[in-house]
Coordinates of C-alpha atoms and ligand atoms in Angstrom, one line a residue:
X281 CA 187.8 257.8 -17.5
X282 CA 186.7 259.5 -14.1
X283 CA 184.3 257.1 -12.4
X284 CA 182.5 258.6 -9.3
X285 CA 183.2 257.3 -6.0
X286 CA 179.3 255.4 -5.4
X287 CA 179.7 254.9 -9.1
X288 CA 183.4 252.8 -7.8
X289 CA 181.5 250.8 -5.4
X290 CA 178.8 249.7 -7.3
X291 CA 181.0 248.6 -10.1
X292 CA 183.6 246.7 -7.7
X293 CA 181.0 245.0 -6.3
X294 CA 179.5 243.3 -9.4
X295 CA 182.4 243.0 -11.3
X296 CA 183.2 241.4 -8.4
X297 CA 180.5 239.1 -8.4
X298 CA 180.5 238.7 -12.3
X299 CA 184.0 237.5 -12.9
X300 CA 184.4 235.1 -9.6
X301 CA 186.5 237.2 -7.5
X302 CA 183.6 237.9 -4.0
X303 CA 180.6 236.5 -3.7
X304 CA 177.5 236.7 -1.3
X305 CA 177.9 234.0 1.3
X306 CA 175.2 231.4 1.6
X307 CA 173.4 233.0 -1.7
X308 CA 171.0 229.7 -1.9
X309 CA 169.8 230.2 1.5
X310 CA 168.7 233.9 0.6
X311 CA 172.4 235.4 1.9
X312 CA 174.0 235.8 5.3
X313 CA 174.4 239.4 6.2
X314 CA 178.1 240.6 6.2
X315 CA 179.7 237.3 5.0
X316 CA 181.2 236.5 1.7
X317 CA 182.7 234.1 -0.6
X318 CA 186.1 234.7 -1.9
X319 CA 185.9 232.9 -5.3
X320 CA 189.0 231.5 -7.8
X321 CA 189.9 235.0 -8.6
X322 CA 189.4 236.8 -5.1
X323 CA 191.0 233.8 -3.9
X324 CA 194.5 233.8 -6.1
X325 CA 194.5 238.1 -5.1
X326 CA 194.3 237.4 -1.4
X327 CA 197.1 234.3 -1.8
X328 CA 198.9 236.7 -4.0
X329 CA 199.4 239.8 -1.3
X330 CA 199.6 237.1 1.5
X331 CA 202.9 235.2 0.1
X332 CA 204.0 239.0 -1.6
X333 CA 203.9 239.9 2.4
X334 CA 205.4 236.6 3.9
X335 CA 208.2 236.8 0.6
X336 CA 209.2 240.1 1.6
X337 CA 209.3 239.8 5.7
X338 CA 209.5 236.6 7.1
X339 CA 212.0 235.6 4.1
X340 CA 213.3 238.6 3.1
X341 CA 214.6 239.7 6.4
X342 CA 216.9 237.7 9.3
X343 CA 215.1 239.4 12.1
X344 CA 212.0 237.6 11.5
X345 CA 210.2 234.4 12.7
X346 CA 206.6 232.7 11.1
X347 CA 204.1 230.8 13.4
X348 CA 200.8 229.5 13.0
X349 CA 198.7 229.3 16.0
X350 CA 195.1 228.4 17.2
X351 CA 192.1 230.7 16.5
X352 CA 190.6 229.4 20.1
X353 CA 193.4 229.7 22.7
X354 CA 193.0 229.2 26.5
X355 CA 190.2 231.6 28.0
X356 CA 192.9 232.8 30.3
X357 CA 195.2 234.8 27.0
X358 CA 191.9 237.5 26.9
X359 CA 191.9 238.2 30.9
X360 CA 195.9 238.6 30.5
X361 CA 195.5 240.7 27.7
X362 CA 192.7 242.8 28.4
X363 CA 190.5 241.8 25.8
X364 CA 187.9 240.9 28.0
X365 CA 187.9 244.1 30.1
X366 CA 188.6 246.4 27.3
X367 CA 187.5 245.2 23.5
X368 CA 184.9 246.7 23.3
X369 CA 183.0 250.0 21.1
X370 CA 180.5 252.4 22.3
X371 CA 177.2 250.6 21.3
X372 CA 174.0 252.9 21.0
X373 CA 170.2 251.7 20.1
X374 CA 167.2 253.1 18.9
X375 CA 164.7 252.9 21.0
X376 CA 162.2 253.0 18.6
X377 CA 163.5 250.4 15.6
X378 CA 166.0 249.2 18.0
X379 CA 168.8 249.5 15.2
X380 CA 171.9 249.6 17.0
X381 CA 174.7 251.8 16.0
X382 CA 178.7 253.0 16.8
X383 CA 178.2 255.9 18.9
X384 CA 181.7 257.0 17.5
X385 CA 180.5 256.6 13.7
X386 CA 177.9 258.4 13.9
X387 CA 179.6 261.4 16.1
X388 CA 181.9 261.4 13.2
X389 CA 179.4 261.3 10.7
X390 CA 177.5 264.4 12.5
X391 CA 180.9 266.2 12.4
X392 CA 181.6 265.6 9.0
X393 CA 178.1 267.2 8.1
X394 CA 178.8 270.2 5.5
X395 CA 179.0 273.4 7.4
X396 CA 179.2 271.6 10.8
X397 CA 181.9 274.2 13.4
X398 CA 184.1 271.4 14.5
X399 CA 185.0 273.2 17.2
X400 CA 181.4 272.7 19.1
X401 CA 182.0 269.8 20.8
X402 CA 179.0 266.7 19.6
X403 CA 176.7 265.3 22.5
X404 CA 175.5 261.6 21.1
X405 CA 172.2 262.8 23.2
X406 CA 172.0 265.2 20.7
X407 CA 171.6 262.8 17.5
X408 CA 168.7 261.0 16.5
X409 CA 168.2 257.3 14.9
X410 CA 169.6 257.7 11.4
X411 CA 167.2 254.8 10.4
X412 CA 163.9 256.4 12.1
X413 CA 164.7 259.6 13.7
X414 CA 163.9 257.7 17.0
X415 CA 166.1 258.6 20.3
X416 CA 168.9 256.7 21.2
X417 CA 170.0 254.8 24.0
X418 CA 172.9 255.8 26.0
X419 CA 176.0 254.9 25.7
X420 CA 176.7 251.7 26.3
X421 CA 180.3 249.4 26.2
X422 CA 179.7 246.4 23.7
X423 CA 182.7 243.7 23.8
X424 CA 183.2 242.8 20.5
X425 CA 184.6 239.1 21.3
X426 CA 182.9 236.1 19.8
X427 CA 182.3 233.7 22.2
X428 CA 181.9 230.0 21.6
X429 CA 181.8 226.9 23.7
X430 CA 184.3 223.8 24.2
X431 CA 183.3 220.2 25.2
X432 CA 179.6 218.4 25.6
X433 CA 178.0 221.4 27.9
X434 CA 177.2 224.8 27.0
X435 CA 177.9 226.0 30.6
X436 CA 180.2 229.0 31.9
X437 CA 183.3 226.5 32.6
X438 CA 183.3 225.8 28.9
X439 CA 183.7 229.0 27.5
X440 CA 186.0 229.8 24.6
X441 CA 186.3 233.0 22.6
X442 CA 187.5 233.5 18.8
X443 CA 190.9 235.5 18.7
X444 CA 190.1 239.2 17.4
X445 CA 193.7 239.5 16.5
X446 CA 196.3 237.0 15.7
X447 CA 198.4 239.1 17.3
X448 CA 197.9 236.9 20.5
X449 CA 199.4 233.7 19.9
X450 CA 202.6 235.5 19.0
X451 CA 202.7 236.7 22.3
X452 CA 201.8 233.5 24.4
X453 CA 204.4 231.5 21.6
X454 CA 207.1 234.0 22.5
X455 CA 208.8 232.2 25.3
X456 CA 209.0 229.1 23.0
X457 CA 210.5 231.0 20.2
X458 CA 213.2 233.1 22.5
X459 CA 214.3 229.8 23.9
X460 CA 214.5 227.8 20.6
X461 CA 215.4 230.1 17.6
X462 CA 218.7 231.4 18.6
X463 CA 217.8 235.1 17.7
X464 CA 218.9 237.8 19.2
X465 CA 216.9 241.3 20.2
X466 CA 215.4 243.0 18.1
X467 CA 213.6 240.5 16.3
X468 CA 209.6 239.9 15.4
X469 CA 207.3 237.0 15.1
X470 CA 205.1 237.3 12.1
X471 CA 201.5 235.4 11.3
X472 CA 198.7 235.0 9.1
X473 CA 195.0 234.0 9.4
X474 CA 191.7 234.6 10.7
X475 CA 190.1 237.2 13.6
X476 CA 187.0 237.3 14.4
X477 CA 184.9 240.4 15.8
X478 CA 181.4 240.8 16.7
X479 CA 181.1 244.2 15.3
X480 CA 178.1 246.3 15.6
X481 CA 177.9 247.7 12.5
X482 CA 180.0 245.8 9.6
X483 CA 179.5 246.8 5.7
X484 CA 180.8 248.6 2.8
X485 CA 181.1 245.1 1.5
X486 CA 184.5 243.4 2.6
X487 CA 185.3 246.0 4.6
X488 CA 184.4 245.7 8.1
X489 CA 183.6 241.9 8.6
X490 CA 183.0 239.4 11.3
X491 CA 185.4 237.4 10.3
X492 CA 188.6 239.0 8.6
X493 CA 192.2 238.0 7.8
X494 CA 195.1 240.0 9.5
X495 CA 199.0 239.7 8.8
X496 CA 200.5 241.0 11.7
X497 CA 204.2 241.4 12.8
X498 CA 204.8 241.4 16.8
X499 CA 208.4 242.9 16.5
X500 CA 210.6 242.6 19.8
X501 CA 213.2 245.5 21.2
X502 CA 214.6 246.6 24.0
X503 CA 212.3 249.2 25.4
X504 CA 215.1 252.4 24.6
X505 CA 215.0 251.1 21.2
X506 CA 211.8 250.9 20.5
X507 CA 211.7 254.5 18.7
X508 CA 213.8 253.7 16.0
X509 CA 212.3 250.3 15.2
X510 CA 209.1 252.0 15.3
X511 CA 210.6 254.4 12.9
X512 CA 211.6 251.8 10.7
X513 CA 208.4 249.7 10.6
X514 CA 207.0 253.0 9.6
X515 CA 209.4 253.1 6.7
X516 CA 208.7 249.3 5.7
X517 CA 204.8 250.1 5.9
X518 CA 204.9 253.1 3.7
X519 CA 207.5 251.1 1.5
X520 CA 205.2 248.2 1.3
X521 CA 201.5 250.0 0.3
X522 CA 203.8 252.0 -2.6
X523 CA 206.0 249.5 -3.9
X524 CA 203.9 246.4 -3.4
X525 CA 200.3 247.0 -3.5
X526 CA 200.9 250.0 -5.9
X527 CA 199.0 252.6 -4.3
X528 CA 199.6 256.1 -5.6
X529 CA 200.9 258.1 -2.4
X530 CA 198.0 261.3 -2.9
X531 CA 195.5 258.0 -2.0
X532 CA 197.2 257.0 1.4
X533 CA 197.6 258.8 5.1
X534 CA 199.7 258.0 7.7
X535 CA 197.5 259.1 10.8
X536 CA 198.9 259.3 14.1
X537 CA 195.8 258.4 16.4
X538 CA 195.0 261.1 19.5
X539 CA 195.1 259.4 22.8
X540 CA 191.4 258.8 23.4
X541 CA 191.3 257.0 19.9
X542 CA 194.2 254.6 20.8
X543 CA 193.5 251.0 21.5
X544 CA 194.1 250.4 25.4
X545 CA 197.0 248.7 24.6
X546 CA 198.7 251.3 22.7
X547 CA 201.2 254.1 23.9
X548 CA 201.4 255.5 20.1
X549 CA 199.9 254.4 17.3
X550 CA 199.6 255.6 13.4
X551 CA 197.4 254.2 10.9
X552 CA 197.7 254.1 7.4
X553 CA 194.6 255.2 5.9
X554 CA 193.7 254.9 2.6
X555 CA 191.1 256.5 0.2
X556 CA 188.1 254.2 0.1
X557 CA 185.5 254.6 -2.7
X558 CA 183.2 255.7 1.0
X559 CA 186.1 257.6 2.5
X560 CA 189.7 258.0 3.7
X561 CA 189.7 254.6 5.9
X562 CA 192.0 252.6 8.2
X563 CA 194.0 249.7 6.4
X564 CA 196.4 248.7 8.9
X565 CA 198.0 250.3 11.9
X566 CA 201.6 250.7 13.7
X567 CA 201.2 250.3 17.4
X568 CA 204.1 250.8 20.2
X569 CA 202.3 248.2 22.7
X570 CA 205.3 249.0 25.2
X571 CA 205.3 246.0 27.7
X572 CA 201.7 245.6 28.2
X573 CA 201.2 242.1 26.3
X574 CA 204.3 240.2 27.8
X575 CA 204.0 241.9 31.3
X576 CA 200.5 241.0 32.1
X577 CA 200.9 237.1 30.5
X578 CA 203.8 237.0 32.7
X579 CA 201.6 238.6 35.9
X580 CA 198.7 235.8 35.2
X581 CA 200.5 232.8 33.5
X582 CA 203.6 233.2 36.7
X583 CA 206.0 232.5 33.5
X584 CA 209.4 234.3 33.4
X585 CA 209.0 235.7 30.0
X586 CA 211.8 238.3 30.5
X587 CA 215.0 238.5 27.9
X588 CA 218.0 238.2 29.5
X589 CA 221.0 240.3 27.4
X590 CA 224.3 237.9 28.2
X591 CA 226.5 240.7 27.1
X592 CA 225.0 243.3 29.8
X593 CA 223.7 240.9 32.5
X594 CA 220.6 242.5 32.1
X595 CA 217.2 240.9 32.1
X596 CA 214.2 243.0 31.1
X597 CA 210.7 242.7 29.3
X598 CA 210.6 243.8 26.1
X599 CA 208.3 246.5 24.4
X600 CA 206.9 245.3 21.2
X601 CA 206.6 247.0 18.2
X602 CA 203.6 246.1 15.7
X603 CA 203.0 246.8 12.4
X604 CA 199.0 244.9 11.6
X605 CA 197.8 244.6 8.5
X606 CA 194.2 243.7 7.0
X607 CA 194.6 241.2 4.7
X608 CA 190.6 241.0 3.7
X609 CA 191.1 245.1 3.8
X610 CA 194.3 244.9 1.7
X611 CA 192.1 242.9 -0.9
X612 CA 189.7 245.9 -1.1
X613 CA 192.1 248.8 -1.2
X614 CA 193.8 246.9 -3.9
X615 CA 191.0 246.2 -6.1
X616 CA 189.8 249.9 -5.6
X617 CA 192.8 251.1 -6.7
X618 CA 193.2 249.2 -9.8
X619 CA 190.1 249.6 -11.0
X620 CA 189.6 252.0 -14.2
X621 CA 187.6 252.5 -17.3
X622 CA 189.7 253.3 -20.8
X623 CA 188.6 252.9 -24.3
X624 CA 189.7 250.3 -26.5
X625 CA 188.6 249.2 -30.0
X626 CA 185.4 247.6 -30.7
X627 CA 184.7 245.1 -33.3
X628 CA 182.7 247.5 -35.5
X629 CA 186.1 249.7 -35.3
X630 CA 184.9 252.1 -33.1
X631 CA 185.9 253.1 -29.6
X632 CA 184.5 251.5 -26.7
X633 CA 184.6 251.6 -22.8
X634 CA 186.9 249.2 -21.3
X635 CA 186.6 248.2 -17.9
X636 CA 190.3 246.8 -16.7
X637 CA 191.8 245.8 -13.3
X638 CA 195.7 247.2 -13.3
X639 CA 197.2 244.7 -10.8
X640 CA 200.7 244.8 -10.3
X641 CA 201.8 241.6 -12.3
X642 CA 202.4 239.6 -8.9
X643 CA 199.0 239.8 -7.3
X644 CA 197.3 239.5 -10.3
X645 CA 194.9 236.4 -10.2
X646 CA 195.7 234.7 -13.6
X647 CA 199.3 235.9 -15.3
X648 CA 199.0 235.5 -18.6
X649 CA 196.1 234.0 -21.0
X650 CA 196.7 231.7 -24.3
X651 CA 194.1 232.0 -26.6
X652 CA 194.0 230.9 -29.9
X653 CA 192.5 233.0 -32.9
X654 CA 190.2 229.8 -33.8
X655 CA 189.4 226.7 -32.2
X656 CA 191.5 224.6 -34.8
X657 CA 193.4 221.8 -34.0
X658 CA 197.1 223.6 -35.4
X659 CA 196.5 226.3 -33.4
X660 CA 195.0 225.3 -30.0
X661 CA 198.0 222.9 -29.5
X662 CA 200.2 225.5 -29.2
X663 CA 198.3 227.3 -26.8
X664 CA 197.2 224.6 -24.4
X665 CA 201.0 223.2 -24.9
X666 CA 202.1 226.5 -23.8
X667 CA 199.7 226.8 -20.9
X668 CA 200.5 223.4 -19.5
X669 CA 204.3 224.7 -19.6
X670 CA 203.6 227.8 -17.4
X671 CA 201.6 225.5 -14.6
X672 CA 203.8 223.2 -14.7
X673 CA 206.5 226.4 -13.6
X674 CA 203.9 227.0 -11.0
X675 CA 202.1 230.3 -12.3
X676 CA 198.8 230.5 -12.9
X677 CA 197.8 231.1 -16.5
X678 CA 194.2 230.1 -18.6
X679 CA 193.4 228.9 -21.7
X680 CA 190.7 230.1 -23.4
X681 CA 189.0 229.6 -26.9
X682 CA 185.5 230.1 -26.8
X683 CA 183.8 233.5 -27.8
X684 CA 185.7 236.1 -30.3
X685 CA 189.4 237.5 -29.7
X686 CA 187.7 240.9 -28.2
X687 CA 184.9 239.4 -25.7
X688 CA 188.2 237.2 -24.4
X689 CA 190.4 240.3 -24.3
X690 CA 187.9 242.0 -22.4
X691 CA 187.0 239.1 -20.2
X692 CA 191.1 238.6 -19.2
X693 CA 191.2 242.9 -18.9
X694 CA 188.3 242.6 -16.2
X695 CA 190.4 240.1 -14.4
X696 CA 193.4 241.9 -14.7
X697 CA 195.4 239.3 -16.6
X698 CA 198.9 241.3 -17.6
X699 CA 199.3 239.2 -20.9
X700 CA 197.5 237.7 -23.4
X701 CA 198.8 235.7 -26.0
X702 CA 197.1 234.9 -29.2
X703 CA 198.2 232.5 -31.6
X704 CA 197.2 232.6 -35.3
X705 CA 197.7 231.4 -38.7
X706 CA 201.0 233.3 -39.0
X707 CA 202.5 231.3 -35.7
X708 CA 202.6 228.0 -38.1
X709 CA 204.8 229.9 -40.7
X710 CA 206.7 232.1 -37.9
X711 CA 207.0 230.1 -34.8
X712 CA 205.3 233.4 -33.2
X713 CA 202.7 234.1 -31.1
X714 CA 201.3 237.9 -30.4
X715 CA 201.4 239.1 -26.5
X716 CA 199.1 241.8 -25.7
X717 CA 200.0 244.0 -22.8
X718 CA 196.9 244.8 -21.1
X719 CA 197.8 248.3 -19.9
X720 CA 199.6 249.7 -23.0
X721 CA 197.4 247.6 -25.3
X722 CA 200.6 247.4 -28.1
X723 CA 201.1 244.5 -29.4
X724 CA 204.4 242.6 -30.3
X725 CA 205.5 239.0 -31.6
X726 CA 207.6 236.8 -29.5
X727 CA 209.4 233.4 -30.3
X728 CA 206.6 230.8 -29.1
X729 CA 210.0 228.7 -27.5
X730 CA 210.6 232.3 -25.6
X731 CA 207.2 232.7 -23.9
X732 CA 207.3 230.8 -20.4
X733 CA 210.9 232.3 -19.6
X734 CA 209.4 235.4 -21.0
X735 CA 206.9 235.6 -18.4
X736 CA 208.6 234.0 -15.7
X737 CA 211.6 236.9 -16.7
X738 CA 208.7 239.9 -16.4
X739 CA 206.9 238.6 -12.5
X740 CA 210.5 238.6 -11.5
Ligands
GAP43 N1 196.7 243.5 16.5 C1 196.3 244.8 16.3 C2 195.0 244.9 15.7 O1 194.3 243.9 15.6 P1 193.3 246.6 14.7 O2 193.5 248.0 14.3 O3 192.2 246.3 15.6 O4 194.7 246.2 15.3 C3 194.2 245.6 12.5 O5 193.2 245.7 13.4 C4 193.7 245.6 11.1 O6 192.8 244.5 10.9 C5 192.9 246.8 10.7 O7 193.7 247.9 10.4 C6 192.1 246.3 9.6 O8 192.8 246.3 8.4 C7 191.8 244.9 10.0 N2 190.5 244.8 10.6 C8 190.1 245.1 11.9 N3 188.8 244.8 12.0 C9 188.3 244.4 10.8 C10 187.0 244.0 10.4 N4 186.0 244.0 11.2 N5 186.9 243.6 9.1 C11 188.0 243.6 8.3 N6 189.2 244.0 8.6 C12 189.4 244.4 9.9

């Protein structure tokens, strides 16, 4: 059934809410602007894509390396990196309501206007509050680094900031990891976690965030090779958003970003895009950051963090190639993309609407549900016996046996649960139980012994 794109949103976001998969943040306390909740089922989708990515790289490839390291690193990392000179956006307020907005959002959003001649370049002096119609402020540089305090004073000596990309630790940790894990160039460092970023204006729900999750590779080469691996981390990317996440290819870009786009740390970058219910938006990137990271740690820290290449008695810095992804984003374009309305039966006979999340078996939240057709004793200790099987294999399943067979059908579709299985009268003659398949909605009888390999045999 077409759904309408603000029609998309507003349905994401209280299914979301509805079935425990994102809620407000700090709800009792009247909400905290921008910050959410991932409950069980948001939770289990974000874990799912996280160890789906960590699965396919870090173990899935020899040429890869995983770290963990601290969210508050020594104040010296963001002067060697640039972050404190250069993280920043183009910050404009109102002077009237003294809303403050991107002065790069809302250029694009004038250029984007119907019947708007692109070719005229935009003056920002030219656009007016969007809130009030009130003038704006010139332009002014806005670092975007959360700042934070270490030890028993608040004063300048004790300042700290919150890593805006994880990307950094991979690069301080990189001497440690050339001089311990015998590998040999090219190979990446590859991490998980939080970033944090005061942006100026975050929204569209889990979008654009404060505080985020990345999954970012920081992949090593020797600077003439750094074309092809760039080349192949495209490939991997593109390989990765189809044959993981799912996403049809007509709702995904591959943008290279112009020059004055490009983070200052970039010599080329592409970003995959994808088709937001509010627009074609960035999901990750691909950056070439040459030698900048490693050269300037080495300039500040006085560290030798060149490679040195035995075979060729050459010693040299490396460029880095990195593929970034948003995890938080990931969780979005994922849900966005799953998300549709079919018909199914009702219990008068009829046809009604069906709202059902399609996730790929392996993200999806719960894997299979065990419900039986009446809460009698004969038939609910087959189903709880079976779903005690499945956790103990380590995949998450649910029993359920309150409501009627269609409100818990409709409850496991809007979750996104692959399988249901329902045992009835007919499993005490048969030994059977029915599995529903959530997309094709056909149903078929399986041995009850055969479910658990069953379903291990299908998330394979
Ligand atoms: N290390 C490179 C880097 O951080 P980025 O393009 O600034 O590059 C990478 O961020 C990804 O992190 C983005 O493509 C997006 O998916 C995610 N991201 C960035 N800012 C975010 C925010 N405020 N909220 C949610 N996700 C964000």
């Amino acid at each position: 059934m077409a759904i309408s794109a603000d029609q998309k949103m507003d349905l994401l976001v209280s299914l979301c809410k509805r079935r425990g998969f994102v809620f407000p943040d700090s709800e009792i306390y009247g909400g905290f602007a921008n910050a959410w909740d991932f409950g069980p089922y948001g939770v289990e989708l974000k874990n799912n894509i996280r160890d789906a990515w960590w699965k396919r790289f870090v173990y899935g490839r020899e040429d890869l390396v995983g770290v963990d390291t601290p969210i508050i690193q020594h104040p010296k990392v963001w002067e060697a990196s640039g972050h404190l000179q250069n993280f920043s956006d183009p910050l404009v307020e109102c002077k009237r309501c003294h809303h403050r907005f991107r002065a790069d959002h809302l250029l694009e959003a004038r250029q984007a206007e119907p019947g708007y001649d692109k070719e005229v370049p935009v003056d920002i002096k030219d656009i007016k509050c969007p809130d009030c119609g009130g003038q704006l402020t010139d332009v002014m540089n806005f670092n975007l680094m959360l700042k934070t305090f270490i030890g028993v004073k608040e004063d300048t000596a004790a300042v700290a900031y919150l890593r805006p990309e994880t990307a950094a630790g991979m690069f301080t940790t990189w001497k440690n990891i050339r001089d311990s894990m015998r590998q040999k160039l090219p190979f990446g460092i590859a991490q998980v976690g939080k970033a944090f970023r005061n942006e100026i204006t975050p929204g569209n729900f889990i979008f654009r965030l404060r505080e985020f999750e990345q999954m970012e590779i920081e992949y090593y080469v020797h600077p003439d090779d750094a074309p092809r691996a760039y080349d192949m981390w495209l490939d991997e990317y593109k390989a990765w958003v189809r044959d993981v996440l799912k996403i049809s290819d007509d709702h995904v870009q591959y943008r290279e970003i112009p020059d004055e786009e490009r983070a200052f740390y970039s010599r080329r970058s592409i970003d995959p895009e994808y088709q937001f219910p509010f627009g074609m938006k960035e999901l990750g990137g691909l950056a070439n950051r040459g030698d900048h990271d490693l050269s300037n740690h080495q300039r500040v820290s006085g560290e030798d963090l060149r490679w040195f290449d035995q075979e060729k008695g050459e010693r040299f810095i490396p460029y880095v190639i990195e593929p970034t992804w948003g995890l938080t984003r990931s969780v979005l374009a994922v849900l966005s993309e799953h998300l549709d309305i079919d018909e199914a039966d009702s219990v008068e006979g009829d046809k009604e609407p069906r709202m059902v999340l399609r996730f790929p078996p392996n993200l999806a939240p719960v894997k299979a549900a065990f419900l039986p057709l009446q809460k009698k004793e004969e038939l609910t200790a087959i189903a709880r016996k079976l779903s005690r099987e499945l956790k103990s294999r380590g995949i998450n399943v649910e029993y359920d046996e309150s409501a009627s067979i269609g409100k818990r059908y409709r409850r496991q579709d809007e979750i996104g649960t692959p399988w249901c299985f329902t045992v009835d009268f007919e499993s005490l003659e048969d030994g059977k139980v029915t599995v529903r398949d959530r997309d094709a909605m056909t149903q078929e009888r399986i041995a009850i012994d055969e479910v658990p390999d069953w379903i291990q045999e299908k998330l394979k």
